[in-house]
PDB file of C-alpha atoms in Angstrom:
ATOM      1  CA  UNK A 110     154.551 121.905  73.127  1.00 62.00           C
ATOM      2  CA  UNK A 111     151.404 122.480  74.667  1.00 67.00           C
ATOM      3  CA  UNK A 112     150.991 126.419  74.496  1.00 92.00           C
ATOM      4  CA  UNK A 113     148.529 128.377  73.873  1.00 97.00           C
ATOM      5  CA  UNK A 114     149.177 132.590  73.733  1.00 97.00           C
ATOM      6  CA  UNK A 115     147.170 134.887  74.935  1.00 98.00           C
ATOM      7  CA  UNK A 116     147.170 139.176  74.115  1.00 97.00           C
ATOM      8  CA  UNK A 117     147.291 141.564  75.849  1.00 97.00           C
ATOM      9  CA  UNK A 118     148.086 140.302  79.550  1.00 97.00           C
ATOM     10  CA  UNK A 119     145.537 143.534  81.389  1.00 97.00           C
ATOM     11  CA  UNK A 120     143.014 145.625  79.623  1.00 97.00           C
ATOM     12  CA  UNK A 121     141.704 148.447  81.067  1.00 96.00           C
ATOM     13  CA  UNK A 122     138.603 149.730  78.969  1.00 94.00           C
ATOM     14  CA  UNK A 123     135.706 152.757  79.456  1.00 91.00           C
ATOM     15  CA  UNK A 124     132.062 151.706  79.294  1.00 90.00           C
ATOM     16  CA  UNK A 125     131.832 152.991  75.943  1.00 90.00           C
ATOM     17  CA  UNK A 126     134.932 151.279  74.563  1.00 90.00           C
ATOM     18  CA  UNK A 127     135.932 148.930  71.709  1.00 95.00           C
ATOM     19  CA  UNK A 128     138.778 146.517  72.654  1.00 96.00           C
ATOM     20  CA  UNK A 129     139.815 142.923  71.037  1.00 97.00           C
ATOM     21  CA  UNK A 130     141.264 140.010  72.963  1.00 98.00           C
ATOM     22  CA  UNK A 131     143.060 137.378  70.965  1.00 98.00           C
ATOM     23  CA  UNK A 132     144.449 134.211  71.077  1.00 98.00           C
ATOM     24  CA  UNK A 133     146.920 131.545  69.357  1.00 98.00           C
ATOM     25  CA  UNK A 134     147.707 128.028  69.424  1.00 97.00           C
ATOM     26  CA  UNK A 135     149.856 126.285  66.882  1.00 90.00           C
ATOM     27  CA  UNK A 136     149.026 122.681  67.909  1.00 92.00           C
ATOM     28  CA  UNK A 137     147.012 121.596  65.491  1.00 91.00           C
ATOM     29  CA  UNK A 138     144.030 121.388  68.220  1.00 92.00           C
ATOM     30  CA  UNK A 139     140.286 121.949  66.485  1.00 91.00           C
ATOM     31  CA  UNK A 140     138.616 122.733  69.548  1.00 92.00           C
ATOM     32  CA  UNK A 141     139.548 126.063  71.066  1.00 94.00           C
ATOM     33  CA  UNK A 142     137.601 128.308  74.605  1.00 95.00           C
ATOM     34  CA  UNK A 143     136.777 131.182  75.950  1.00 97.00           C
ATOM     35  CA  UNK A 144     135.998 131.654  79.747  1.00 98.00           C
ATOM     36  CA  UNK A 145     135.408 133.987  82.302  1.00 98.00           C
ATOM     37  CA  UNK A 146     137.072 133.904  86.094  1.00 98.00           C
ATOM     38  CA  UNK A 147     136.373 135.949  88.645  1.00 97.00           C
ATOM     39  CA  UNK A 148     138.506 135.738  91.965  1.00 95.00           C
ATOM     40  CA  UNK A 149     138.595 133.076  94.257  1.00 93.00           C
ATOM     41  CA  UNK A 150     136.263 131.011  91.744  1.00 96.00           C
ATOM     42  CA  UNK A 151     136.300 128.907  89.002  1.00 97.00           C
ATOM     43  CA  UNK A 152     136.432 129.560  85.029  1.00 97.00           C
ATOM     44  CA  UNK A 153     133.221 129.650  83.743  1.00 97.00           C
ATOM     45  CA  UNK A 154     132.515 128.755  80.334  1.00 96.00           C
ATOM     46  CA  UNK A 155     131.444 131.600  77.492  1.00 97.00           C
ATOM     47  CA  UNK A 156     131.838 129.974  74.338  1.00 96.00           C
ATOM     48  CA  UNK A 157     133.398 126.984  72.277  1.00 94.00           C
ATOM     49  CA  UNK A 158     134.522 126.797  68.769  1.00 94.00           C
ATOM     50  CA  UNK A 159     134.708 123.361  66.882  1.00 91.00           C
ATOM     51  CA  UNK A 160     136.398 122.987  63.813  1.00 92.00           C
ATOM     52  CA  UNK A 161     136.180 127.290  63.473  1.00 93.00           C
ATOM     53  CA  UNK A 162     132.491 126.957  63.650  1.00 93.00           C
ATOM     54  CA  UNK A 163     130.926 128.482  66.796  1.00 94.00           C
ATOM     55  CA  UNK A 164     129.426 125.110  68.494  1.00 91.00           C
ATOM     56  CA  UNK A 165     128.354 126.113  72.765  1.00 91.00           C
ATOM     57  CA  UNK A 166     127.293 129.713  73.475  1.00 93.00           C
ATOM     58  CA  UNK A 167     126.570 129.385  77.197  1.00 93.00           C
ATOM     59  CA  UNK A 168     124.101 132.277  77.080  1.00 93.00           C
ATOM     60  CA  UNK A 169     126.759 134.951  76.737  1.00 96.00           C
ATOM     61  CA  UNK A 170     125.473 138.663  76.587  1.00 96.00           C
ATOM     62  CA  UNK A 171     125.906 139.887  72.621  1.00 96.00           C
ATOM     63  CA  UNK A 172     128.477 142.786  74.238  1.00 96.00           C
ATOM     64  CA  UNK A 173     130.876 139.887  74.032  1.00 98.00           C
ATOM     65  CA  UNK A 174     131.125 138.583  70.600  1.00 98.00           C
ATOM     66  CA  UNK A 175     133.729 135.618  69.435  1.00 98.00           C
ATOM     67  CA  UNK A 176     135.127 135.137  66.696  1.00 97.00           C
ATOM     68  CA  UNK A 177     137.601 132.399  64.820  1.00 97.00           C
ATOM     69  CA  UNK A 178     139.332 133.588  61.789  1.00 95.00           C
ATOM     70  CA  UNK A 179     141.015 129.972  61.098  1.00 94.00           C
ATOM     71  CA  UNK A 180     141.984 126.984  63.358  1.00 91.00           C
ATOM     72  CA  UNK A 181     144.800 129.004  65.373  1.00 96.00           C
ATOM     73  CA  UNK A 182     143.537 131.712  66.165  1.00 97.00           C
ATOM     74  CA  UNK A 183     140.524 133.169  68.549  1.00 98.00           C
ATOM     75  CA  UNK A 184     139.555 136.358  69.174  1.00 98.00           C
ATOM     76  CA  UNK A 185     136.719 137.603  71.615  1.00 98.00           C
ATOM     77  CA  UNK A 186     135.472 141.242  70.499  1.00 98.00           C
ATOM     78  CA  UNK A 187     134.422 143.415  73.479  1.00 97.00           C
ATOM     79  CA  UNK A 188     131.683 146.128  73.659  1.00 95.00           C
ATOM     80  CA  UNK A 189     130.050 148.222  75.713  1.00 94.00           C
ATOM     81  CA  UNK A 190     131.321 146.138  79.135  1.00 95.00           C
ATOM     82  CA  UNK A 191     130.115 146.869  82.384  1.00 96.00           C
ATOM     83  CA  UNK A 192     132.387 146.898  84.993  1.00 96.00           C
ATOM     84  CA  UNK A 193     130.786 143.516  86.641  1.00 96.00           C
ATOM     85  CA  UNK A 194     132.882 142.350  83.523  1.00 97.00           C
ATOM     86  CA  UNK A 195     136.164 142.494  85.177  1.00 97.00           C
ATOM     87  CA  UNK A 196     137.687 139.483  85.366  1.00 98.00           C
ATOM     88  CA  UNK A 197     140.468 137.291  84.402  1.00 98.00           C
ATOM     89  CA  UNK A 198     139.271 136.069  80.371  1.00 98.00           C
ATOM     90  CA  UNK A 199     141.216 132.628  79.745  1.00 98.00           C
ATOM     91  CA  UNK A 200     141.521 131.196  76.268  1.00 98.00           C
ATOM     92  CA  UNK A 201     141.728 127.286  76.158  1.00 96.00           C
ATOM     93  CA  UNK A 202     141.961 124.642  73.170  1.00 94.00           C
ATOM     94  CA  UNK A 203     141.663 120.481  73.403  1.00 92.00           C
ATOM     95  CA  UNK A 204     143.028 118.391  70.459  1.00 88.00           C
ATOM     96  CA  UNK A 205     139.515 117.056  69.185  1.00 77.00           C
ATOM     97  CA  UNK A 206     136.738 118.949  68.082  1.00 70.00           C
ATOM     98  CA  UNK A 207     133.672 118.494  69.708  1.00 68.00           C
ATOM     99  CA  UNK A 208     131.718 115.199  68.911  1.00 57.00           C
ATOM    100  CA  UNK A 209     128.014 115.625  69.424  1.00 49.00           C
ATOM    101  CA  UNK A 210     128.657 118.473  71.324  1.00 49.00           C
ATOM    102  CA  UNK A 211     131.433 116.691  73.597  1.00 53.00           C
ATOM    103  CA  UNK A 212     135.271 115.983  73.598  1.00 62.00           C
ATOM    104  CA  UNK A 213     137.294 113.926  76.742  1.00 68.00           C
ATOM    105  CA  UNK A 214     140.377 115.774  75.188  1.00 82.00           C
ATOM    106  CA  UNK A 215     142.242 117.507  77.794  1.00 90.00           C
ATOM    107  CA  UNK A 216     141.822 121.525  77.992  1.00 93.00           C
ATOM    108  CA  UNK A 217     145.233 123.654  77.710  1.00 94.00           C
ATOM    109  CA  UNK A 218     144.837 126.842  78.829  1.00 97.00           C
ATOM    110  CA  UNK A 219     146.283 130.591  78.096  1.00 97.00           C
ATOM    111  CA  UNK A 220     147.899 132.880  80.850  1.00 97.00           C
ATOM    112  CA  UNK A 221     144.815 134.784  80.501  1.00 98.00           C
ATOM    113  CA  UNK A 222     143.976 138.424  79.815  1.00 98.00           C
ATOM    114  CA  UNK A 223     143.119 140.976  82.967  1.00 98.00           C
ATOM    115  CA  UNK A 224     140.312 143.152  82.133  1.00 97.00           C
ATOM    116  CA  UNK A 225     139.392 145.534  83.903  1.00 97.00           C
ATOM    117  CA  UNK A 226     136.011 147.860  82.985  1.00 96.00           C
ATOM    118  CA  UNK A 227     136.143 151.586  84.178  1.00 94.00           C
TER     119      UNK A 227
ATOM    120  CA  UNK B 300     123.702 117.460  87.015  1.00 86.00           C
ATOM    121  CA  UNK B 301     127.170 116.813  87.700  1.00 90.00           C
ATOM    122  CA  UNK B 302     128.753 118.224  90.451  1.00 94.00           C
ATOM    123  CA  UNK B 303     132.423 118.248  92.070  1.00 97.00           C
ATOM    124  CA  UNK B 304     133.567 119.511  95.699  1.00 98.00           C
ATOM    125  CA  UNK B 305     137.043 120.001  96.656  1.00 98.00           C
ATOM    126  CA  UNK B 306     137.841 119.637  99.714  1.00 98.00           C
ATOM    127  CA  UNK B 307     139.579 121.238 102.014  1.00 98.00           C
ATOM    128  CA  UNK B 308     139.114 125.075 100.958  1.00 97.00           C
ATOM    129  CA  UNK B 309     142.731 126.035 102.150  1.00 98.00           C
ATOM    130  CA  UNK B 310     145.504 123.842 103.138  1.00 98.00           C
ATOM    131  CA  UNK B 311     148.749 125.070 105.024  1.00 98.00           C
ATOM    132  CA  UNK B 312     151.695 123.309 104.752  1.00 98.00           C
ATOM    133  CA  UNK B 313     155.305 123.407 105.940  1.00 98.00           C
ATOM    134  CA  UNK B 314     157.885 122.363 103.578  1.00 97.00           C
ATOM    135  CA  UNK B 315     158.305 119.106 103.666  1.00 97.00           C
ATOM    136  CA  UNK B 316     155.013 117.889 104.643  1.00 97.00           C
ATOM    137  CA  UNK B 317     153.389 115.449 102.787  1.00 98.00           C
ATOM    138  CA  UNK B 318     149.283 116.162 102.219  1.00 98.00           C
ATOM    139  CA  UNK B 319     146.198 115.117 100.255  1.00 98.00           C
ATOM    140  CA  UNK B 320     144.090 117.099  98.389  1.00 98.00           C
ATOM    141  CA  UNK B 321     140.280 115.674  97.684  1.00 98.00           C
ATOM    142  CA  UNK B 322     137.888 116.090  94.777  1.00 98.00           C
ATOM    143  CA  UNK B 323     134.802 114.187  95.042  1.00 98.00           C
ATOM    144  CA  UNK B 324     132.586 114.019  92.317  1.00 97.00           C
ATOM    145  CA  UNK B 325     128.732 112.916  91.079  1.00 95.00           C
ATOM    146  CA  UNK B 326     128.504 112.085  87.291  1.00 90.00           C
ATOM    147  CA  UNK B 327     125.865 110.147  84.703  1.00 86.00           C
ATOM    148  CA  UNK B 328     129.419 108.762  82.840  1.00 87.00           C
ATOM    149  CA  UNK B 329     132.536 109.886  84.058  1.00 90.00           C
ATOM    150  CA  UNK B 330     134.454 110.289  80.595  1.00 89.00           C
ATOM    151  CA  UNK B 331     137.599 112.550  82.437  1.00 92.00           C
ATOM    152  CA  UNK B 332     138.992 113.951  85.315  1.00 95.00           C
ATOM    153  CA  UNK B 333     141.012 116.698  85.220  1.00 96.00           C
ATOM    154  CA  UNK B 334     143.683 118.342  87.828  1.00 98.00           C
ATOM    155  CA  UNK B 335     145.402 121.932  87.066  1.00 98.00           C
ATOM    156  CA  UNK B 336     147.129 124.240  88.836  1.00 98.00           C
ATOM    157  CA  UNK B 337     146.599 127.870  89.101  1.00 98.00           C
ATOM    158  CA  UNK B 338     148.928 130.509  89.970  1.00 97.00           C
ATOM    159  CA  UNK B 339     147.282 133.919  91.472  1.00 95.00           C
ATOM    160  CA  UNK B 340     146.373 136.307  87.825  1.00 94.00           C
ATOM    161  CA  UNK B 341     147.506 133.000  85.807  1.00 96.00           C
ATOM    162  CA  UNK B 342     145.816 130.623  83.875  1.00 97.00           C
ATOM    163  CA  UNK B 343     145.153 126.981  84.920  1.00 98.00           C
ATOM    164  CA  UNK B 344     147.873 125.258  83.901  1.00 97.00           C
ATOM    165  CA  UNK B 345     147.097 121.047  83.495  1.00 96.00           C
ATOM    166  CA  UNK B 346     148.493 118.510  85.910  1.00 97.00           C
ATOM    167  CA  UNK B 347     146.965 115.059  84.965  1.00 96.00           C
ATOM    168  CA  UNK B 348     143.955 113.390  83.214  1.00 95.00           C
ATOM    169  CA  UNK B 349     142.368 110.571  84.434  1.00 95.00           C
ATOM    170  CA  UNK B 350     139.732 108.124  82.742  1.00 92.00           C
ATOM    171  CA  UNK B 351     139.404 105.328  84.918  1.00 92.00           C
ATOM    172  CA  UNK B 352     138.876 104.300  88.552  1.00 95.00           C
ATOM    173  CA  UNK B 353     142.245 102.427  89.809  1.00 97.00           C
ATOM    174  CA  UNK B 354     144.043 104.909  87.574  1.00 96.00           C
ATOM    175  CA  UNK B 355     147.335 106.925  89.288  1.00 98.00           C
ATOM    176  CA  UNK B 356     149.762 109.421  87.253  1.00 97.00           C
ATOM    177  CA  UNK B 357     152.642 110.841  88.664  1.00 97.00           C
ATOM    178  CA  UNK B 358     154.419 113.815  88.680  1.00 95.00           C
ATOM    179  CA  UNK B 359     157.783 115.264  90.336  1.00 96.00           C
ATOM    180  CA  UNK B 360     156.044 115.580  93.991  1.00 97.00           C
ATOM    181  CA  UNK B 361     152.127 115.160  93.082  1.00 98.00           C
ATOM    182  CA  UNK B 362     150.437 111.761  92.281  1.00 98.00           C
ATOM    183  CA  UNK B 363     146.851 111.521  91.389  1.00 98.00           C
ATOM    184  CA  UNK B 364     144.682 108.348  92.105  1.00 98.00           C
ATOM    185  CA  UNK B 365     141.035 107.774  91.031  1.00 98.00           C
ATOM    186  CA  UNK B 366     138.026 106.012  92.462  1.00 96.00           C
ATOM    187  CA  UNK B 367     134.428 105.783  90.900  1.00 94.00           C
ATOM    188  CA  UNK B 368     133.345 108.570  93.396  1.00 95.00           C
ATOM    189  CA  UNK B 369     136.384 110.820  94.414  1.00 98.00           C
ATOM    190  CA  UNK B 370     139.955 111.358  93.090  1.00 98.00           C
ATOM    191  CA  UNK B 371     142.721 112.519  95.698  1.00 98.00           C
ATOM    192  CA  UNK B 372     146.043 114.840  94.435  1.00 98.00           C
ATOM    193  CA  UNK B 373     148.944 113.785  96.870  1.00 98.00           C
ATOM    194  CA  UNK B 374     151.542 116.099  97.602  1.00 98.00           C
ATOM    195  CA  UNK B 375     155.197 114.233  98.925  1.00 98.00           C
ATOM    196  CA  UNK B 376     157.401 116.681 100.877  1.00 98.00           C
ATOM    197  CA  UNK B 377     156.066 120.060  99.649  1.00 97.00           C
ATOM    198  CA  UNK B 378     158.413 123.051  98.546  1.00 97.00           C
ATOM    199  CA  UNK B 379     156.716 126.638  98.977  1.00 97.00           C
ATOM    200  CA  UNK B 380     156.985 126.684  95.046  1.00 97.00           C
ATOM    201  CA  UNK B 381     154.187 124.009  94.961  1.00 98.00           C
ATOM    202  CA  UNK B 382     151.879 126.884  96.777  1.00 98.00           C
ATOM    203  CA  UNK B 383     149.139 127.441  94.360  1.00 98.00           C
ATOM    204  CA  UNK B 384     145.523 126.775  93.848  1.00 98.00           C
ATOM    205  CA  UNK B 385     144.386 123.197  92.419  1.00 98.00           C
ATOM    206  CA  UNK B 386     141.670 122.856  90.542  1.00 98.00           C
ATOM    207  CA  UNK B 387     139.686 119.822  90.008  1.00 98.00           C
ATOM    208  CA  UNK B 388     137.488 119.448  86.987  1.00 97.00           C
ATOM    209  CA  UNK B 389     135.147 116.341  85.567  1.00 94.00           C
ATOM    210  CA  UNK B 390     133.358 115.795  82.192  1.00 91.00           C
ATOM    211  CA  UNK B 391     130.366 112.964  81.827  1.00 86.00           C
ATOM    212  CA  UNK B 392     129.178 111.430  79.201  1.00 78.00           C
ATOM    213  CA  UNK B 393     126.277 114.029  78.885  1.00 72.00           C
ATOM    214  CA  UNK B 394     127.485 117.206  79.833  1.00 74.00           C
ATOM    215  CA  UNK B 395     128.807 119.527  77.081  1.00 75.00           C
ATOM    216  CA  UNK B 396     131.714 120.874  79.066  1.00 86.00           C
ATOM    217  CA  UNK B 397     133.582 120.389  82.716  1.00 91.00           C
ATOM    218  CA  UNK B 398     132.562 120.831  85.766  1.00 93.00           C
ATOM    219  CA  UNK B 399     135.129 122.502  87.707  1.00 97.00           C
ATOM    220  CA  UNK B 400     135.070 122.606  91.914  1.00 97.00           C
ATOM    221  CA  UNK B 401     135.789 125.322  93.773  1.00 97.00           C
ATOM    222  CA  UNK B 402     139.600 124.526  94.281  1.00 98.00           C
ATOM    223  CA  UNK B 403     141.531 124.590  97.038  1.00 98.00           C
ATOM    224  CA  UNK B 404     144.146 127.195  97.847  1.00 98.00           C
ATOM    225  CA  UNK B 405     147.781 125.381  98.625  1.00 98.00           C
ATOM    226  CA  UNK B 406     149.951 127.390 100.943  1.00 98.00           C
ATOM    227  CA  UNK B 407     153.493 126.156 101.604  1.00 98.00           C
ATOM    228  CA  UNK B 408     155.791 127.696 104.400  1.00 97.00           C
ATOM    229  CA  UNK B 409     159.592 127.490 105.274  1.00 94.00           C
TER     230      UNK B 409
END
């Protein structure tokens, strides 16, 4: 089983608003995602976890702050979003965790959350 | 830097037509290549990895093959449930994460 969950499916948040994104995956991977995808382009990478331990921030803005609670679960906290943050938010996980930084392990990815900033 | 182009942009199909799809690619190290497919709102959802050049995998109607500068997705008589966007994705030895291309958008007609 290669599946990893993603909650909720769409997201529709104010400016000013609090909101949570989560995700699961029960197969025993220790490396687990987060990117960003706007239409008609590629994900882009936000962060990466290794072993729970935050290991790649690709320059994210602090309004988007990650966090992993244990090995199956990641959640991305969301605050005060501008509405260029609309996109499609994708949770992935690979088997290995990172090794100086890298893993070959093949990424499984989430259905993805819709967000959409008012 | 590495860097992967997928090529072409958009592909139209009728059932039943057999196609290539390209991703060409400039690494320090190629360590993976990745294909996925990607449904419109949906997340990528993985196709094959491949590590070497010479290196084919197979799948109901899609077969990848790998070179040491480009890696081709075949499609063998095409259904309209095969019409999606691939996506085409490499990691080196020194980058941190993938590389993804552009994609290109699948459509398959009756």
């Amino acid at each position: 089983d290669t599946e990893v969950t993603q909650t909720p499916k769409h997201l529709v948040m104010g400016m000013t608003n609090k909101k949570s994104l989560k995700c699961e995956q029960h197969m025993g991977h220790r490396a687990m995602y987060w990117y960003k995808q706007k239409a008609k382009k590629p994900p882009e990478l936000m962060f990466v976890y290794s072993y729970e331990k935050l290991s790649i921030n690709e320059s994210v803005p602090s309004r988007f702050s990650p966090e992993c609670p244990n090995s199956s679960l990641l959640n991305l906290h969301l605050h005060a979003l501008q509405p260029e943050d609309s996109a499609l938010y994708l949770c992935a996980s690979s088997q290995s965790g990172l090794m100086g930084g890298t893993s070959t392990d093949t990424q499984y990815f989430g259905p993805g959350t819709r967000l959409t900033v008012l | 830097e590495d860097q992967v182009t997928q090529s072409p942009e958009a592909l139209r199909l009728q059932e039943g037509e057999s196609s290539s799809l390209n991703c060409s690619y400039t690494v320090s190290g190629l360590r993976g290549l990745f294909w996925y497919r990607q449904d419109p709102g949906k997340g990528p959802e993985f196709l094959f990895t491949l590590y070497s050049a010479g290196e084919e995998k197979e799948k109901e109607r899609l077969k990848a093959t790998l070179t040491k500068k480009e890696s081709f997705l075949h499609i063998t008589a095409p259904k309209p449930e095969d019409s999606a966007t691939y996506l085409c994705a490499v990691k080196s030895g020194t980058a941190s994460k993938l590389t993804f291309g552009t994609g290109t958008r699948l459509q398959v007609t009756l």
